CSV table of C-alpha atoms in Angstrom, one decimal:
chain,number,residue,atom,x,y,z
A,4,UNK,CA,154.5,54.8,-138.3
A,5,UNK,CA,157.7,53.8,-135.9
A,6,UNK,CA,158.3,50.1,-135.8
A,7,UNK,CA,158.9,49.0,-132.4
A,8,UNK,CA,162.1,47.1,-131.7
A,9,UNK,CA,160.9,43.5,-131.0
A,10,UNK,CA,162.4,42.0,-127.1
A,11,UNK,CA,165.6,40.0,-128.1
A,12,UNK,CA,164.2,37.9,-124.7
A,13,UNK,CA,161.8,35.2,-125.8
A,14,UNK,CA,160.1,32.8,-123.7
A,15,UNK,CA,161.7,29.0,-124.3
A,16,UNK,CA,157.7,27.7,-123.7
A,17,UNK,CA,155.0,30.0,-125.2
A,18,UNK,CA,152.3,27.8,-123.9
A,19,UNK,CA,150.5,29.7,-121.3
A,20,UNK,CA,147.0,28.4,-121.4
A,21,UNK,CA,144.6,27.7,-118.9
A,22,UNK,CA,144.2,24.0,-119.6
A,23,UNK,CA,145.1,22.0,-120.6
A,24,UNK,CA,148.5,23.9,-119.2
A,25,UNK,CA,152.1,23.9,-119.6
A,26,UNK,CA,153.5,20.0,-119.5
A,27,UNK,CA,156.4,20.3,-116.2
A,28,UNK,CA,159.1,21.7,-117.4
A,29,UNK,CA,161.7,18.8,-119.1
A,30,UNK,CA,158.3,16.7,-120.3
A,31,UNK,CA,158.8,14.3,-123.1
A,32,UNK,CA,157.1,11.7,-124.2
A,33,UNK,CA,159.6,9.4,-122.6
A,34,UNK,CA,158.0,10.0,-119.7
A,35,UNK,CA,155.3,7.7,-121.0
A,36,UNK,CA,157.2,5.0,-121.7
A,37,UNK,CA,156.2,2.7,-118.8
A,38,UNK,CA,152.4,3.5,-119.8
A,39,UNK,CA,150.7,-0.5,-120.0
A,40,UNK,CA,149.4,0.3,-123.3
A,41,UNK,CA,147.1,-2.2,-124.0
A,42,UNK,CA,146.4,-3.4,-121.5
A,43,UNK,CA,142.9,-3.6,-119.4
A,44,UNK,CA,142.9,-1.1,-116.2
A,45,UNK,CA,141.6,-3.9,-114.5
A,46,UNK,CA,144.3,-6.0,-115.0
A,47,UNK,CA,147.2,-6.8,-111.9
A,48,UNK,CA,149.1,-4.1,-113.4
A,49,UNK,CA,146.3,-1.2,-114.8
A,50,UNK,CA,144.7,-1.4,-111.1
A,51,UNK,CA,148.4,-0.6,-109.6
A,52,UNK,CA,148.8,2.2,-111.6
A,53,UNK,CA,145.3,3.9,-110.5
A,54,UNK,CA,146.0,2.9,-107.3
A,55,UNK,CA,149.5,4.7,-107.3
A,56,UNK,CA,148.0,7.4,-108.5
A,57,UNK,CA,145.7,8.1,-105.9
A,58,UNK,CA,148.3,7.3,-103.1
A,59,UNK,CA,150.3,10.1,-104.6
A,60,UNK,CA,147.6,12.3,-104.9
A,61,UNK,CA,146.9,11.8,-101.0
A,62,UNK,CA,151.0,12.8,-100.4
A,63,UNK,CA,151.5,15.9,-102.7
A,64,UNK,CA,148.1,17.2,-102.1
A,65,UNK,CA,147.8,16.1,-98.4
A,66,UNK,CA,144.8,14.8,-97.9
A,67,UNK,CA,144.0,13.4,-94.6
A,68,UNK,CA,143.9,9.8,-94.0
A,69,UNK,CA,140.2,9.7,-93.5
A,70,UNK,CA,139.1,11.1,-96.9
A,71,UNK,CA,138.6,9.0,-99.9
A,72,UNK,CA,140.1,9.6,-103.5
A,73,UNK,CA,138.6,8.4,-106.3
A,74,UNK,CA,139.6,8.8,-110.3
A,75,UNK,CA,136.5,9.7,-112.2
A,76,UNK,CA,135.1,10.6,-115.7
A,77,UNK,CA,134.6,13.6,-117.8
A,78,UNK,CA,137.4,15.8,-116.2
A,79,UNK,CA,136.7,18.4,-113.5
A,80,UNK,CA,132.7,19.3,-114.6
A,81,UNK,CA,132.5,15.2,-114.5
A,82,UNK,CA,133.7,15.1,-110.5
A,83,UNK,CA,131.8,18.2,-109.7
A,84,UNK,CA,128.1,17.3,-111.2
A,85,UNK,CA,129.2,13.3,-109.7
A,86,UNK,CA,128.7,15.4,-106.4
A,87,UNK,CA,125.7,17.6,-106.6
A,88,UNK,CA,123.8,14.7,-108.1
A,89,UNK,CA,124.2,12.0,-105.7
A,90,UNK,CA,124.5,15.0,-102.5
A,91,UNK,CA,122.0,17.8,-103.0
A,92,UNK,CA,118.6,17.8,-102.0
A,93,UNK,CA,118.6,16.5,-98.3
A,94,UNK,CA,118.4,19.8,-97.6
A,95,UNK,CA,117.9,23.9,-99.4
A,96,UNK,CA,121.3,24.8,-101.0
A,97,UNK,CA,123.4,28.1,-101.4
A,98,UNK,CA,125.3,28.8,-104.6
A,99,UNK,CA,128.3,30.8,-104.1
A,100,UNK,CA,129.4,31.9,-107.8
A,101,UNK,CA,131.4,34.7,-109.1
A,102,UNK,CA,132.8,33.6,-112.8
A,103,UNK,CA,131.6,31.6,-115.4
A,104,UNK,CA,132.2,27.4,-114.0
A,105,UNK,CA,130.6,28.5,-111.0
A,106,UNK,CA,127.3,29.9,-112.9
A,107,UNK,CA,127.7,26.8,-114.9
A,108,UNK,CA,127.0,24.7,-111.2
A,109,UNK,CA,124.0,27.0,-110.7
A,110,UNK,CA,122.5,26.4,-113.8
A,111,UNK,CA,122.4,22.6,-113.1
A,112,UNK,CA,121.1,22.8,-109.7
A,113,UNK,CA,118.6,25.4,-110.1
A,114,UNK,CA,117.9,23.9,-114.2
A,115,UNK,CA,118.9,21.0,-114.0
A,116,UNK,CA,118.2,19.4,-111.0
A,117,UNK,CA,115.6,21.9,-110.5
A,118,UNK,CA,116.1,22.0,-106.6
A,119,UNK,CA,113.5,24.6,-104.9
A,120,UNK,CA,115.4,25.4,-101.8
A,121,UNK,CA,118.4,27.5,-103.7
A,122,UNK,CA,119.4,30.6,-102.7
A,123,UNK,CA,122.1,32.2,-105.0
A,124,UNK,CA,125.1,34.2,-103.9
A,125,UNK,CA,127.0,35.7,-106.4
A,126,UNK,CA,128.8,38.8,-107.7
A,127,UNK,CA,130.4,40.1,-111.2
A,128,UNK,CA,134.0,39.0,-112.3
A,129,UNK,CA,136.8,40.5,-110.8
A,130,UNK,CA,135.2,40.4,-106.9
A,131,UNK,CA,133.8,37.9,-104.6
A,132,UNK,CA,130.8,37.5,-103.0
A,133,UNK,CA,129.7,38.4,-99.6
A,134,UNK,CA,131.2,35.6,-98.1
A,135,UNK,CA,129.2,36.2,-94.6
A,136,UNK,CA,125.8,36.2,-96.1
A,137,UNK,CA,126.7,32.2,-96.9
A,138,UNK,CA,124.0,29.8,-94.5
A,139,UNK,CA,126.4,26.7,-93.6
A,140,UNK,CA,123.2,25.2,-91.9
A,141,UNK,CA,122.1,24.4,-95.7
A,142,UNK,CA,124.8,22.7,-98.1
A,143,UNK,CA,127.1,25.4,-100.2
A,144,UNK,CA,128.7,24.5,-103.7
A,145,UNK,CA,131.8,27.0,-104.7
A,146,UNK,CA,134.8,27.5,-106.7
A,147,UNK,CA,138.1,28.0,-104.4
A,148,UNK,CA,140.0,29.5,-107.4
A,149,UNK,CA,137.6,31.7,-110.4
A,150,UNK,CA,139.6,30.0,-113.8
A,151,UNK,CA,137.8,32.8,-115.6
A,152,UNK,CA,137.9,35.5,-113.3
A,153,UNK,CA,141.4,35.5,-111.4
A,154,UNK,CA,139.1,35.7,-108.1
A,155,UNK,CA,139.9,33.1,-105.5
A,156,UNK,CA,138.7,33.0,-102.1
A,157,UNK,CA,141.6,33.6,-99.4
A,158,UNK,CA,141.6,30.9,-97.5
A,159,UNK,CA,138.8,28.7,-95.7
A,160,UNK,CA,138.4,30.7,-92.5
A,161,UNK,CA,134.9,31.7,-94.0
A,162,UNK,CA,133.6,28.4,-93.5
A,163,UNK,CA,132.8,27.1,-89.7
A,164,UNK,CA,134.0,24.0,-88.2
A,165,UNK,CA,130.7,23.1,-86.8
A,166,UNK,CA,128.8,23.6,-90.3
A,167,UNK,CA,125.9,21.0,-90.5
A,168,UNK,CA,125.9,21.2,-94.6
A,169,UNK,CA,128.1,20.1,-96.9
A,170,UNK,CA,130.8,21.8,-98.2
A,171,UNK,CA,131.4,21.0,-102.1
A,172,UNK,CA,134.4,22.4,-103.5
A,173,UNK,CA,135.4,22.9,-107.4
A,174,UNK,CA,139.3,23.6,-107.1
A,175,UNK,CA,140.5,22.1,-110.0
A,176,UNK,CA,142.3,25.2,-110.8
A,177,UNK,CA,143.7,25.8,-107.1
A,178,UNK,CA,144.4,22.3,-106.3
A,179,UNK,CA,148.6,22.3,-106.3
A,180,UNK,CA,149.0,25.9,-106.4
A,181,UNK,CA,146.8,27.1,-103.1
A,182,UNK,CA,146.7,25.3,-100.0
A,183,UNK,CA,143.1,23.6,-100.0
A,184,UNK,CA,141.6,24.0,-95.8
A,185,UNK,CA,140.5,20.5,-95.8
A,186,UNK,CA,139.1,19.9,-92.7
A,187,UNK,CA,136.6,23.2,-94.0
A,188,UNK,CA,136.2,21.1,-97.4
A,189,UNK,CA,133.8,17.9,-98.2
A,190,UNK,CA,133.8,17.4,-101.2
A,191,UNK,CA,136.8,18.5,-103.8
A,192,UNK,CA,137.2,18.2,-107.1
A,193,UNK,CA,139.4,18.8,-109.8
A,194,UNK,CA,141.6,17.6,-113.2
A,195,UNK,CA,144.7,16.5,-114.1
A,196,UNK,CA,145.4,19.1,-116.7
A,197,UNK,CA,145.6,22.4,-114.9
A,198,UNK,CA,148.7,22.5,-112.2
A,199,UNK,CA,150.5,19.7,-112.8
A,200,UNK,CA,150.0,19.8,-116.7
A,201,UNK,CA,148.1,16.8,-117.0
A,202,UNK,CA,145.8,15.2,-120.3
A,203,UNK,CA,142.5,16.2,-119.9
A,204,UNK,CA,138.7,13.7,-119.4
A,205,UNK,CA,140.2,12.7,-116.2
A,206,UNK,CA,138.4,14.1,-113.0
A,207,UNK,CA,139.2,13.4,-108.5
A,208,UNK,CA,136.8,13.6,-106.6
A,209,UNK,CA,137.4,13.8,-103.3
A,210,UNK,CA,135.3,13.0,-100.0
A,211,UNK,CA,135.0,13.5,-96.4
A,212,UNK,CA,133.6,11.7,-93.8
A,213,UNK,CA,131.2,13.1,-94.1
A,214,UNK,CA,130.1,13.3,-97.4
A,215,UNK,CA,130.6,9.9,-97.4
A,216,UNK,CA,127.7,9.7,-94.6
A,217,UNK,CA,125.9,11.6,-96.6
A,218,UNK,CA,126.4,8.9,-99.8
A,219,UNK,CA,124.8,6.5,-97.0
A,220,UNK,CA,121.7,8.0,-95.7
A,221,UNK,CA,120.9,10.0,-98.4
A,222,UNK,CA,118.9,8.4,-101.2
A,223,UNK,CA,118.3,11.5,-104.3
A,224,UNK,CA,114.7,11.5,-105.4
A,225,UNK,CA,116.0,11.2,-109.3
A,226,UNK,CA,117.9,8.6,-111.0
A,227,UNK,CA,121.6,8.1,-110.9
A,228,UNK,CA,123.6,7.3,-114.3
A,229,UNK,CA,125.8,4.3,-113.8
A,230,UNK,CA,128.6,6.8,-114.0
A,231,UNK,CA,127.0,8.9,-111.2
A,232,UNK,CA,127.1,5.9,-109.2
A,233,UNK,CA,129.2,5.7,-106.1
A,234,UNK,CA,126.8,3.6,-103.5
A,235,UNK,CA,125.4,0.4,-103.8
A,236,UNK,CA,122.5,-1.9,-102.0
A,237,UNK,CA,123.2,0.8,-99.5
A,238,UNK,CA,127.2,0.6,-99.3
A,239,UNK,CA,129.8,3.0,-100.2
A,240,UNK,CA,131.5,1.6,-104.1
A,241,UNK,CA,134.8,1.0,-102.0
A,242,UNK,CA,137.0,0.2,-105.4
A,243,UNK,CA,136.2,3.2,-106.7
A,244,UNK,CA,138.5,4.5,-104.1
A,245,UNK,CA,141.1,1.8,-105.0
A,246,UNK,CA,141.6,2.6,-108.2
A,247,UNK,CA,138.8,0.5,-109.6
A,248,UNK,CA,137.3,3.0,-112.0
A,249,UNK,CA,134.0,3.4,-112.3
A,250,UNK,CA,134.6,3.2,-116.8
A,251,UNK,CA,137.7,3.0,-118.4
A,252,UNK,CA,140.8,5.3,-118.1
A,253,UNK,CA,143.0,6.3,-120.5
A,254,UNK,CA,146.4,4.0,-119.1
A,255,UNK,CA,148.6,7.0,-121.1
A,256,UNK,CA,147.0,10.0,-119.4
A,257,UNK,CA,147.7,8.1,-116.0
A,258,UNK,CA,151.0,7.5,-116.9
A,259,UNK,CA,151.3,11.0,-117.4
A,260,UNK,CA,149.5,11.6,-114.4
A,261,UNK,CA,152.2,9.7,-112.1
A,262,UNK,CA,155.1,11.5,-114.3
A,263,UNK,CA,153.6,14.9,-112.9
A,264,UNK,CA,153.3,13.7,-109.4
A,265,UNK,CA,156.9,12.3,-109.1
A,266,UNK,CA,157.9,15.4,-110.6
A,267,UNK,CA,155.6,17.4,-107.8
A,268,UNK,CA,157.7,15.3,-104.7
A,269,UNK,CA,161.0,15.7,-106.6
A,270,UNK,CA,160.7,19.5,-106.3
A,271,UNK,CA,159.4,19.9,-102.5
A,272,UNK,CA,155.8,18.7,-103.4
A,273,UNK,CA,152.9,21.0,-102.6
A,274,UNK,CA,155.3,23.3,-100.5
A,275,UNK,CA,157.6,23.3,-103.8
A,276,UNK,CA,154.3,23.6,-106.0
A,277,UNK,CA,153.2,26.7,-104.2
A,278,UNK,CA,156.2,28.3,-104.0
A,279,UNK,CA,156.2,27.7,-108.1
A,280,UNK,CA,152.6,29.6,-108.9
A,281,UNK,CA,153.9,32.2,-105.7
A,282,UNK,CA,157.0,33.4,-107.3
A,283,UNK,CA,155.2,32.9,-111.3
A,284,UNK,CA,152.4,35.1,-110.0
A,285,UNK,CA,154.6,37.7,-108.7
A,286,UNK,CA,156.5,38.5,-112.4
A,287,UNK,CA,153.3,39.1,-113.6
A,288,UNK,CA,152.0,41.4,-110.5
A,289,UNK,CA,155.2,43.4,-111.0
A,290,UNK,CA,154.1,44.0,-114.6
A,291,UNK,CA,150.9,45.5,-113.7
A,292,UNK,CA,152.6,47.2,-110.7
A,293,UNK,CA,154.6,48.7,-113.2
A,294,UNK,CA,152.5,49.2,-116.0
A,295,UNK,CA,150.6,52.3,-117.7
A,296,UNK,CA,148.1,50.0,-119.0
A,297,UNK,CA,147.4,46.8,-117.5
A,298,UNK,CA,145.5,46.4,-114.4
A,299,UNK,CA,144.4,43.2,-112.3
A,300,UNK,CA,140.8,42.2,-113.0
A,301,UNK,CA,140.8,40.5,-109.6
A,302,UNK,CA,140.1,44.4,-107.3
A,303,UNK,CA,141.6,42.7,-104.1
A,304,UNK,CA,144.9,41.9,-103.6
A,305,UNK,CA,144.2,39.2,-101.2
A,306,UNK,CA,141.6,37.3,-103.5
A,307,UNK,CA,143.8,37.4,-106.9
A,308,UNK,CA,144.5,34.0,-108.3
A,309,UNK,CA,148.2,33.1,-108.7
A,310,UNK,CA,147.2,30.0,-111.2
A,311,UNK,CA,144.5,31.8,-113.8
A,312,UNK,CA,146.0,35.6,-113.5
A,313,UNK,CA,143.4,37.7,-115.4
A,314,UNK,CA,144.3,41.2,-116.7
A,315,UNK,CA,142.1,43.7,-118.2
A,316,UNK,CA,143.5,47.2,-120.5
A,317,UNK,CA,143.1,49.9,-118.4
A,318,UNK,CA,144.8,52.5,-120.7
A,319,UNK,CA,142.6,55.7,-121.4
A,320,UNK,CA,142.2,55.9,-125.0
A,321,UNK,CA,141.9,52.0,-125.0
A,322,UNK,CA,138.9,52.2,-122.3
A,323,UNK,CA,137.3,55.3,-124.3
A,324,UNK,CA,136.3,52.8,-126.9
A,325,UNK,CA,133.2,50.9,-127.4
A,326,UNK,CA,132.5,47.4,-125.9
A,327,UNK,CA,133.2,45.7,-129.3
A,328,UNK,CA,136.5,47.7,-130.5
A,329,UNK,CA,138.1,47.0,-127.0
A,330,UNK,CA,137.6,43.3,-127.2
A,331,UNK,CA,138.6,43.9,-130.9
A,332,UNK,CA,141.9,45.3,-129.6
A,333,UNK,CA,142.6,42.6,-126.8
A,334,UNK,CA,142.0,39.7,-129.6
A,335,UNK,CA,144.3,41.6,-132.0
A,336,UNK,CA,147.2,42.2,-129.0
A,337,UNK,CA,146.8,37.6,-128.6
A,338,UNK,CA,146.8,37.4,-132.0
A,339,UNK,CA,150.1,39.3,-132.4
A,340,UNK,CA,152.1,37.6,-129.8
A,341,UNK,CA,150.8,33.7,-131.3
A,342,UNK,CA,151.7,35.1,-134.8
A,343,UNK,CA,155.1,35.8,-133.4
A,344,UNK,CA,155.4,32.4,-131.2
A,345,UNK,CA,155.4,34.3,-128.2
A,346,UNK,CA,152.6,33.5,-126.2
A,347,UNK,CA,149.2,30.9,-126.3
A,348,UNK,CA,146.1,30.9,-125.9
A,349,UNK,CA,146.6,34.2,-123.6
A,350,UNK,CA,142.8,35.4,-124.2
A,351,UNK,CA,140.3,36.3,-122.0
A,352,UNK,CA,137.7,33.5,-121.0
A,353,UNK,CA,134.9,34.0,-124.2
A,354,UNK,CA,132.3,34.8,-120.8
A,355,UNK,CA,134.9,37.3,-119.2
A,356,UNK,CA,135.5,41.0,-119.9
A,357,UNK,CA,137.7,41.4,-122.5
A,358,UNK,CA,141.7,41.3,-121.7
A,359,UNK,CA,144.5,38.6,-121.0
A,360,UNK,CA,144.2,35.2,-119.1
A,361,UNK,CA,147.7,34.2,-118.4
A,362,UNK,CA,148.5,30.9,-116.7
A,363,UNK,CA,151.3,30.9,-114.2
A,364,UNK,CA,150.4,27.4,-112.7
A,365,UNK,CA,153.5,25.7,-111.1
A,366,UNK,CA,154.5,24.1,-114.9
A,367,UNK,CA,155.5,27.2,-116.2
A,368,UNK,CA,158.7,28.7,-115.6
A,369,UNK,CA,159.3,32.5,-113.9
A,370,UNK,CA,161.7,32.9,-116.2
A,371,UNK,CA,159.5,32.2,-119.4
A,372,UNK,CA,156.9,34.9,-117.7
A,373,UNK,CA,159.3,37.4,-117.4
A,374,UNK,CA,159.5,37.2,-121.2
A,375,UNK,CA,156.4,37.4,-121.8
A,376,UNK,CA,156.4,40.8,-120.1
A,377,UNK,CA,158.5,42.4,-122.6
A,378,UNK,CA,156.7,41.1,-125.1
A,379,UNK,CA,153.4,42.3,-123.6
A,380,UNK,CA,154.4,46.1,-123.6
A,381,UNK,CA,155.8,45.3,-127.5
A,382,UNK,CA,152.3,44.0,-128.3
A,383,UNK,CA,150.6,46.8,-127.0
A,384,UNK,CA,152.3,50.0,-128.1
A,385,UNK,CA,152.7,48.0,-131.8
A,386,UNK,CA,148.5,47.8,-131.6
A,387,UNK,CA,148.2,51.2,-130.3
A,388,UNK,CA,150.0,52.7,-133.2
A,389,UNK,CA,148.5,50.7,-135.4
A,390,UNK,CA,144.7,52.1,-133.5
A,391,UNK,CA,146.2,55.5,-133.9
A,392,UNK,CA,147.6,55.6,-137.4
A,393,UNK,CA,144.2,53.8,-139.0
A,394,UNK,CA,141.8,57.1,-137.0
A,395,UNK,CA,144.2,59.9,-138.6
């Protein structure tokens, strides 16, 4: 068999993983070094930090004046099921879901919560559903951006002004990367680990004004877990808002937290994030452009992620195999390129069709992507000879 020559080009980060993701790009831990280790977040000094933190949030991601930011637990599923637990059931519910997190929010509100009014909207990975069929009379939970599918709705045209439900919005892998239509959103939610390369068990949930009337009139017919909690004797939690978390934060992840968002202003903040995932995402839509056996799994142009870019192997001989041997061969081209240092946690989503998920969030660098091209066309041929010389 002919050894292929290895790229001499090799990416200077090889962490490409879809959370947590890349730390921004000159991270070290210096950056924590003003972290009030120790110290209780409800002391002068914790409570400043939090507070910082969601001011900053408000300017990079801008949100409008009128919506309120809060710092909870358990990371982005945390913020989201926060929501649907202390929202839903004032009235019937559609379910917009097209990948494996947004199945995951149907399973606890038709499951869980066991609502009866649900209708369910969905469709396979690589497409959205039909977005017209949605009933913004009742209240409708979606992902902006599929993690494990690369699908991401357009923009928030689909969604009327003059809805009488409640929009409820999981974009923690859109947030900093795609520009969120807030006056079409409610509720958002995401975590500090995707875009801006954050430590993870940290969720935001953010609300509108009218989610927050909804918080006021709205009483849910089960009980709330303290940490669910965001009303009480009738009144909104205001601190929670303030950086008064609801339990206790991790004072290091926040310090990282504010290291990420100073680093988001310094380079043009969400204008300079975008432009980051625009111009990462466009190295890797060349490759496919370009290549004999990699194709988008995301059919649409217009609704493919540039944060979670999912690729699937297109090439004949490699799609003439069964089910088991092509996910065999996708798990054995990730396995070369981490033996060789190359490239992370690259697989596809364990839920997903089998292929690549390649982050290009605005942490990573173009340049490091380009890289990782080469090195994708090495990894391939190298495991199509090897698929060839072990069937003669």
């Amino acid at each position: 068999m002919t050894t292929l020559s290895k790229p001499a080009l090799r990416p200077a980060n090889p962490n490409f993983s879809s959370g947590p993701c890349a730390k921004r790009p000159g991270w070290s831990l210096e950056a924590l070094a003003d972290a009030p280790l120790g110290r209780s977040h409800r002391a002068k000094v914790g409570k400043a930090k939090l507070k910082q933190a969601i001011d900053l949030t408000r300017e990079v991601l801008q949100v409008p004046a009128d919506y309120r930011i809060g710092i909870v637990p358990a990371s982005d599923t945390g913020a989201v099921e926060m929501a649907l637990w202390s929202l839903l059931g004032e009235r019937g519910v559609d379910m917009v879901a097209w990948e494996s997190f947004g199945a995951g929010w149907v399973t606890d509100v038709v499951k869980q919560l066991k609502l009866a009014d649900t209708r369910l909207i969905e469709a396979g990975y690589g497409e959205l559903p039909d977005l017209s069929s949605i009933d913004f009379d009742r209240d409708v939970v979606f992902t902006w951006n599929g993690t494990t599918s690369g699908v991401r709705v357009p923009d928030g045209d689909f969604i009327p002004a003059d809805r009488k439900g409640l929009t409820i919005c999981d974009a923690t892998s859109a947030a900093f990367a795609q520009r969120l239509d807030f006056d079409k959103l409610d509720v958002v939610t995401y975590s500090w680990q995707k875009v801006l390369g954050g430590e993870g068990a940290h969720g935001m949930l953010i609300l509108s004004p009218r989610a927050v009337e909804r918080l006021l009139t709205y009483k849910p017919a089960w009980p709330l877990p303290k940490i669910f909690r965001l009303t009480s004797g009738g009144k909104l939690i205001e601190g929670i808002f303030a950086g008064e978390t609801i339990n206790t934060p991790s004072m290091l992840c926040v310090e990282d937290y504010l290291d990420a968002l100073n680093w988001a202003k310094s380079i043009g903040g969400l204008d300079g994030l975008v432009a980051r995932a625009e111009a990462n995402f466009a190295v890797l839509d060349d490759f496919v452009a370009k290549s004999t056996w990699a194709a988008n799994l995301a059919r649409v142009p217009e609704t493919r992620s540039n944060t979670s870019v999912c690729l699937t192997i297109a090439d004949p001989e490699i799609v003439a195999l069964d089910a088991e041997a092509q996910a065999g061969f996708a798990k054995n081209l990730v396995a070369l390129l981490e033996k060789e240092g190359i490239a992370y946690d690259i697989g596809a989503y364990r839920d997903a069709p089998s292929g690549l998920r390649i982050w290009a969030g605005a942490t990573v660098e173009a340049s490091d992507l380009k890289a990782l091209t080469l090195w994708l066309e090495w990894a391939f041929q190298t495991q199509k000879a090897a698929l060839r010389q072990a069937a003669a």
